[in-house]
Amino acid sequence: MNTSELLIDAYSRIQEEVHGVVDGLDEKTLATRPGDSANSIAWLVWHLTRIQDDHVAGVGGYEQVLTADGWHERLGLPFDPADTGYGHTSEQVGQVQLSAELLTGYYDAVHARTLEFLRLVTDDDLDKIVDRNWTPPVTMGVRLVSVIGDDLEHIGQAAYVRGLLS
């Protein structure tokens, strides 16, 4: 297994979990929050998808799927296309009310574009500096792994919320 294949495997596990958490739930259940300030399954899946779309497109040098493929309009959320959900207020979390089909559709489109990019990644690419706003500067490898970690954390939270609602 090479680096590209390893990353593809990790990102594919996220896709499996997204479907496992979302499939079979109606829009009301997806938007249900277990507490007044808690996140819903819909918000968590939308947010992890936005992070993956934003961050992988950033290191890959391509336009995000959200805007390139019309997902911003299809989702119909009242957020700026640059919004990833980071720092959202409770009110903003409550505005994410999406169907399972929209959530998995957007995620699958992001996943497909992520895999296209990852198939081209070489070991040498991983040391490329992609963000100088941190000390030490962030490499492509660190950014790609941080997205995996963030996505897995949020899909785990979504699975927990689904369990609470069952």
mmCIF file of N, CA, C and O in Angstrom, residues 15-69:
data_model
loop_
_atom_site.group_PDB
_atom_site.id
_atom_site.type_symbol
_atom_site.label_atom_id
_atom_site.label_comp_id
_atom_site.label_asym_id
_atom_site.label_seq_id
_atom_site.Cartn_x
_atom_site.Cartn_y
_atom_site.Cartn_z
ATOM 1 N N GLN A 15 -16.711 8.054 4.495
ATOM 2 C CA GLN A 15 -17.907 7.951 3.661
ATOM 3 C C GLN A 15 -18.832 6.852 4.165
ATOM 4 O O GLN A 15 -20.059 7.053 4.248
ATOM 5 N N GLU A 16 -18.284 5.702 4.502
ATOM 6 C CA GLU A 16 -19.098 4.601 5.017
ATOM 7 C C GLU A 16 -19.840 5.030 6.280
ATOM 8 O O GLU A 16 -21.028 4.721 6.450
ATOM 9 N N GLU A 17 -19.161 5.718 7.167
ATOM 10 C CA GLU A 17 -19.767 6.159 8.421
ATOM 11 C C GLU A 17 -20.836 7.223 8.197
ATOM 12 O O GLU A 17 -21.865 7.234 8.873
ATOM 13 N N VAL A 18 -20.598 8.134 7.263
ATOM 14 C CA VAL A 18 -21.602 9.152 6.944
ATOM 15 C C VAL A 18 -22.901 8.472 6.527
ATOM 16 O O VAL A 18 -23.983 8.792 7.029
ATOM 17 N N HIS A 19 -22.804 7.525 5.619
ATOM 18 C CA HIS A 19 -24.008 6.821 5.172
ATOM 19 C C HIS A 19 -24.652 6.038 6.318
ATOM 20 O O HIS A 19 -25.872 6.029 6.454
ATOM 21 N N GLY A 20 -23.840 5.400 7.123
ATOM 22 C CA GLY A 20 -24.367 4.625 8.236
ATOM 23 C C GLY A 20 -25.127 5.465 9.251
ATOM 24 O O GLY A 20 -26.121 5.015 9.822
ATOM 25 N N VAL A 21 -24.690 6.684 9.462
ATOM 26 C CA VAL A 21 -25.336 7.573 10.436
ATOM 27 C C VAL A 21 -26.592 8.216 9.860
ATOM 28 O O VAL A 21 -27.587 8.387 10.557
ATOM 29 N N VAL A 22 -26.573 8.563 8.589
ATOM 30 C CA VAL A 22 -27.638 9.370 7.986
ATOM 31 C C VAL A 22 -28.754 8.526 7.370
ATOM 32 O O VAL A 22 -29.935 8.880 7.467
ATOM 33 N N ASP A 23 -28.398 7.433 6.743
ATOM 34 C CA ASP A 23 -29.386 6.647 5.997
ATOM 35 C C ASP A 23 -30.558 6.216 6.885
ATOM 36 O O ASP A 23 -30.377 5.771 8.013
ATOM 37 N N GLY A 24 -31.753 6.387 6.333
ATOM 38 C CA GLY A 24 -32.964 5.957 7.021
ATOM 39 C C GLY A 24 -33.566 6.991 7.959
ATOM 40 O O GLY A 24 -34.624 6.743 8.543
ATOM 41 N N LEU A 25 -32.918 8.131 8.111
ATOM 42 C CA LEU A 25 -33.453 9.165 9.007
ATOM 43 C C LEU A 25 -34.191 10.227 8.210
ATOM 44 O O LEU A 25 -33.760 10.619 7.125
ATOM 45 N N ASP A 26 -35.299 10.709 8.773
ATOM 46 C CA ASP A 26 -36.030 11.790 8.125
ATOM 47 C C ASP A 26 -35.411 13.135 8.519
ATOM 48 O O ASP A 26 -34.576 13.231 9.415
ATOM 49 N N GLU A 27 -35.851 14.181 7.822
ATOM 50 C CA GLU A 27 -35.286 15.514 8.031
ATOM 51 C C GLU A 27 -35.482 16.005 9.467
ATOM 52 O O GLU A 27 -34.601 16.641 10.037
ATOM 53 N N LYS A 28 -36.618 15.682 10.055
ATOM 54 C CA LYS A 28 -36.885 16.105 11.429
ATOM 55 C C LYS A 28 -35.887 15.469 12.401
ATOM 56 O O LYS A 28 -35.336 16.150 13.273
ATOM 57 N N THR A 29 -35.653 14.180 12.251
ATOM 58 C CA THR A 29 -34.706 13.482 13.126
ATOM 59 C C THR A 29 -33.294 14.009 12.906
ATOM 60 O O THR A 29 -32.549 14.232 13.867
ATOM 61 N N LEU A 30 -32.918 14.232 11.658
ATOM 62 C CA LEU A 30 -31.582 14.745 11.353
ATOM 63 C C LEU A 30 -31.353 16.120 11.988
ATOM 64 O O LEU A 30 -30.231 16.451 12.356
ATOM 65 N N ALA A 31 -32.410 16.911 12.118
ATOM 66 C CA ALA A 31 -32.289 18.265 12.682
ATOM 67 C C ALA A 31 -32.485 18.303 14.195
ATOM 68 O O ALA A 31 -32.274 19.343 14.813
ATOM 69 N N THR A 32 -32.868 17.179 14.791
ATOM 70 C CA THR A 32 -33.111 17.147 16.237
ATOM 71 C C THR A 32 -31.798 17.325 16.994
ATOM 72 O O THR A 32 -30.786 16.711 16.658
ATOM 73 N N ARG A 33 -31.866 18.148 18.030
ATOM 74 C CA ARG A 33 -30.694 18.412 18.857
ATOM 75 C C ARG A 33 -30.982 17.882 20.261
ATOM 76 O O ARG A 33 -32.019 18.187 20.833
ATOM 77 N N PRO A 34 -30.078 17.092 20.821
ATOM 78 C CA PRO A 34 -30.334 16.500 22.133
ATOM 79 C C PRO A 34 -30.317 17.499 23.282
ATOM 80 O O PRO A 34 -30.662 17.148 24.401
ATOM 81 N N GLY A 35 -29.984 18.716 23.014
ATOM 82 C CA GLY A 35 -30.006 19.793 24.002
ATOM 83 C C GLY A 35 -30.065 21.116 23.276
ATOM 84 O O GLY A 35 -29.806 21.185 22.067
ATOM 85 N N ASP A 36 -30.425 22.170 23.991
ATOM 86 C CA ASP A 36 -30.603 23.475 23.352
ATOM 87 C C ASP A 36 -29.359 23.983 22.626
ATOM 88 O O ASP A 36 -29.464 24.669 21.618
ATOM 89 N N SER A 37 -28.199 23.675 23.131
ATOM 90 C CA SER A 37 -26.972 24.159 22.502
ATOM 91 C C SER A 37 -26.176 23.042 21.829
ATOM 92 O O SER A 37 -25.031 23.242 21.433
ATOM 93 N N ALA A 38 -26.778 21.873 21.685
ATOM 94 C CA ALA A 38 -26.089 20.728 21.071
ATOM 95 C C ALA A 38 -26.186 20.792 19.553
ATOM 96 O O ALA A 38 -27.036 21.488 18.988
ATOM 97 N N ASN A 39 -25.334 20.034 18.905
ATOM 98 C CA ASN A 39 -25.350 19.937 17.451
ATOM 99 C C ASN A 39 -26.266 18.798 17.009
ATOM 100 O O ASN A 39 -26.367 17.778 17.673
ATOM 101 N N SER A 40 -26.895 18.991 15.866
ATOM 102 C CA SER A 40 -27.737 17.948 15.270
ATOM 103 C C SER A 40 -26.888 17.066 14.356
ATOM 104 O O SER A 40 -25.772 17.440 13.969
ATOM 105 N N ILE A 41 -27.436 15.931 13.983
ATOM 106 C CA ILE A 41 -26.767 15.066 13.011
ATOM 107 C C ILE A 41 -26.578 15.832 11.701
ATOM 108 O O ILE A 41 -25.510 15.784 11.090
ATOM 109 N N ALA A 42 -27.611 16.546 11.274
ATOM 110 C CA ALA A 42 -27.529 17.291 10.013
ATOM 111 C C ALA A 42 -26.388 18.300 10.054
ATOM 112 O O ALA A 42 -25.598 18.400 9.108
ATOM 113 N N TRP A 43 -26.300 19.060 11.146
ATOM 114 C CA TRP A 43 -25.230 20.060 11.236
ATOM 115 C C TRP A 43 -23.869 19.381 11.253
ATOM 116 O O TRP A 43 -22.946 19.820 10.563
ATOM 117 N N LEU A 44 -23.711 18.323 12.033
ATOM 118 C CA LEU A 44 -22.419 17.639 12.135
ATOM 119 C C LEU A 44 -21.960 17.090 10.785
ATOM 120 O O LEU A 44 -20.796 17.255 10.405
ATOM 121 N N VAL A 45 -22.868 16.470 10.049
ATOM 122 C CA VAL A 45 -22.499 15.906 8.746
ATOM 123 C C VAL A 45 -22.240 17.019 7.737
ATOM 124 O O VAL A 45 -21.273 16.960 6.959
ATOM 125 N N TRP A 46 -23.077 18.064 7.754
ATOM 126 C CA TRP A 46 -22.833 19.203 6.865
ATOM 127 C C TRP A 46 -21.471 19.819 7.177
ATOM 128 O O TRP A 46 -20.672 20.082 6.268
ATOM 129 N N HIS A 47 -21.178 20.030 8.444
ATOM 130 C CA HIS A 47 -19.923 20.665 8.856
ATOM 131 C C HIS A 47 -18.714 19.814 8.469
ATOM 132 O O HIS A 47 -17.745 20.334 7.904
ATOM 133 N N LEU A 48 -18.734 18.526 8.735
ATOM 134 C CA LEU A 48 -17.574 17.700 8.390
ATOM 135 C C LEU A 48 -17.370 17.670 6.879
ATOM 136 O O LEU A 48 -16.232 17.624 6.389
ATOM 137 N N THR A 49 -18.466 17.734 6.134
ATOM 138 C CA THR A 49 -18.371 17.770 4.677
ATOM 139 C C THR A 49 -17.782 19.088 4.214
ATOM 140 O O THR A 49 -16.928 19.122 3.319
ATOM 141 N N ARG A 50 -18.217 20.177 4.843
ATOM 142 C CA ARG A 50 -17.669 21.494 4.495
ATOM 143 C C ARG A 50 -16.175 21.564 4.788
ATOM 144 O O ARG A 50 -15.410 22.102 3.992
ATOM 145 N N ILE A 51 -15.763 21.020 5.940
ATOM 146 C CA ILE A 51 -14.340 21.035 6.281
ATOM 147 C C ILE A 51 -13.544 20.249 5.244
ATOM 148 O O ILE A 51 -12.509 20.716 4.746
ATOM 149 N N GLN A 52 -14.019 19.061 4.899
ATOM 150 C CA GLN A 52 -13.306 18.265 3.898
ATOM 151 C C GLN A 52 -13.265 18.987 2.556
ATOM 152 O O GLN A 52 -12.207 19.061 1.921
ATOM 153 N N ASP A 53 -14.392 19.530 2.129
ATOM 154 C CA ASP A 53 -14.461 20.242 0.851
ATOM 155 C C ASP A 53 -13.490 21.419 0.848
ATOM 156 O O ASP A 53 -12.666 21.575 -0.065
ATOM 157 N N ASP A 54 -13.539 22.233 1.890
ATOM 158 C CA ASP A 54 -12.707 23.433 1.991
ATOM 159 C C ASP A 54 -11.221 23.086 2.075
ATOM 160 O O ASP A 54 -10.398 23.618 1.332
ATOM 161 N N HIS A 55 -10.867 22.205 2.976
ATOM 162 C CA HIS A 55 -9.456 21.943 3.243
ATOM 163 C C HIS A 55 -8.770 21.136 2.142
ATOM 164 O O HIS A 55 -7.625 21.434 1.778
ATOM 165 N N VAL A 56 -9.453 20.122 1.620
ATOM 166 C CA VAL A 56 -8.818 19.322 0.570
ATOM 167 C C VAL A 56 -8.742 20.127 -0.727
ATOM 168 O O VAL A 56 -7.722 20.087 -1.426
ATOM 169 N N ALA A 57 -9.783 20.895 -1.038
ATOM 170 C CA ALA A 57 -9.710 21.770 -2.213
ATOM 171 C C ALA A 57 -8.574 22.777 -2.050
ATOM 172 O O ALA A 57 -7.866 23.089 -3.017
ATOM 173 N N GLY A 58 -8.388 23.256 -0.823
ATOM 174 C CA GLY A 58 -7.308 24.211 -0.565
ATOM 175 C C GLY A 58 -5.931 23.637 -0.851
ATOM 176 O O GLY A 58 -5.105 24.288 -1.491
ATOM 177 N N VAL A 59 -5.675 22.417 -0.387
ATOM 178 C CA VAL A 59 -4.359 21.824 -0.646
ATOM 179 C C VAL A 59 -4.252 21.329 -2.083
ATOM 180 O O VAL A 59 -3.164 21.278 -2.650
ATOM 181 N N GLY A 60 -5.387 20.979 -2.679
ATOM 182 C CA GLY A 60 -5.386 20.471 -4.046
ATOM 183 C C GLY A 60 -5.381 21.561 -5.096
ATOM 184 O O GLY A 60 -5.135 21.297 -6.273
ATOM 185 N N GLY A 61 -5.698 22.784 -4.670
ATOM 186 C CA GLY A 61 -5.684 23.899 -5.612
ATOM 187 C C GLY A 61 -6.847 23.897 -6.590
ATOM 188 O O GLY A 61 -6.734 24.387 -7.707
ATOM 189 N N TYR A 62 -7.989 23.362 -6.166
ATOM 190 C CA TYR A 62 -9.157 23.355 -7.037
ATOM 191 C C TYR A 62 -10.346 24.009 -6.330
ATOM 192 O O TYR A 62 -10.334 24.190 -5.115
ATOM 193 N N GLU A 63 -11.367 24.376 -7.100
ATOM 194 C CA GLU A 63 -12.561 25.012 -6.537
ATOM 195 C C GLU A 63 -13.359 23.993 -5.726
ATOM 196 O O GLU A 63 -13.488 22.829 -6.104
ATOM 197 N N GLN A 64 -13.902 24.452 -4.625
ATOM 198 C CA GLN A 64 -14.701 23.574 -3.781
ATOM 199 C C GLN A 64 -15.920 23.047 -4.535
ATOM 200 O O GLN A 64 -16.519 23.740 -5.351
ATOM 201 N N VAL A 65 -16.297 21.828 -4.207
ATOM 202 C CA VAL A 65 -17.472 21.191 -4.798
ATOM 203 C C VAL A 65 -18.725 22.017 -4.499
ATOM 204 O O VAL A 65 -19.624 22.106 -5.330
ATOM 205 N N LEU A 66 -18.773 22.633 -3.329
ATOM 206 C CA LEU A 66 -19.933 23.435 -2.926
ATOM 207 C C LEU A 66 -20.302 24.450 -3.995
ATOM 208 O O LEU A 66 -21.482 24.586 -4.348
ATOM 209 N N THR A 67 -19.314 25.141 -4.522
ATOM 210 C CA THR A 67 -19.586 26.173 -5.520
ATOM 211 C C THR A 67 -19.406 25.660 -6.942
ATOM 212 O O THR A 67 -20.168 26.035 -7.837
ATOM 213 N N ALA A 68 -18.436 24.795 -7.166
ATOM 214 C CA ALA A 68 -18.161 24.310 -8.532
ATOM 215 C C ALA A 68 -19.299 23.475 -9.093
ATOM 216 O O ALA A 68 -19.564 23.515 -10.291
ATOM 217 N N ASP A 69 -19.976 22.727 -8.215
ATOM 218 C CA ASP A 69 -21.005 21.798 -8.680
ATOM 219 C C ASP A 69 -22.425 22.193 -8.266
ATOM 220 O O ASP A 69 -23.335 21.369 -8.329
#
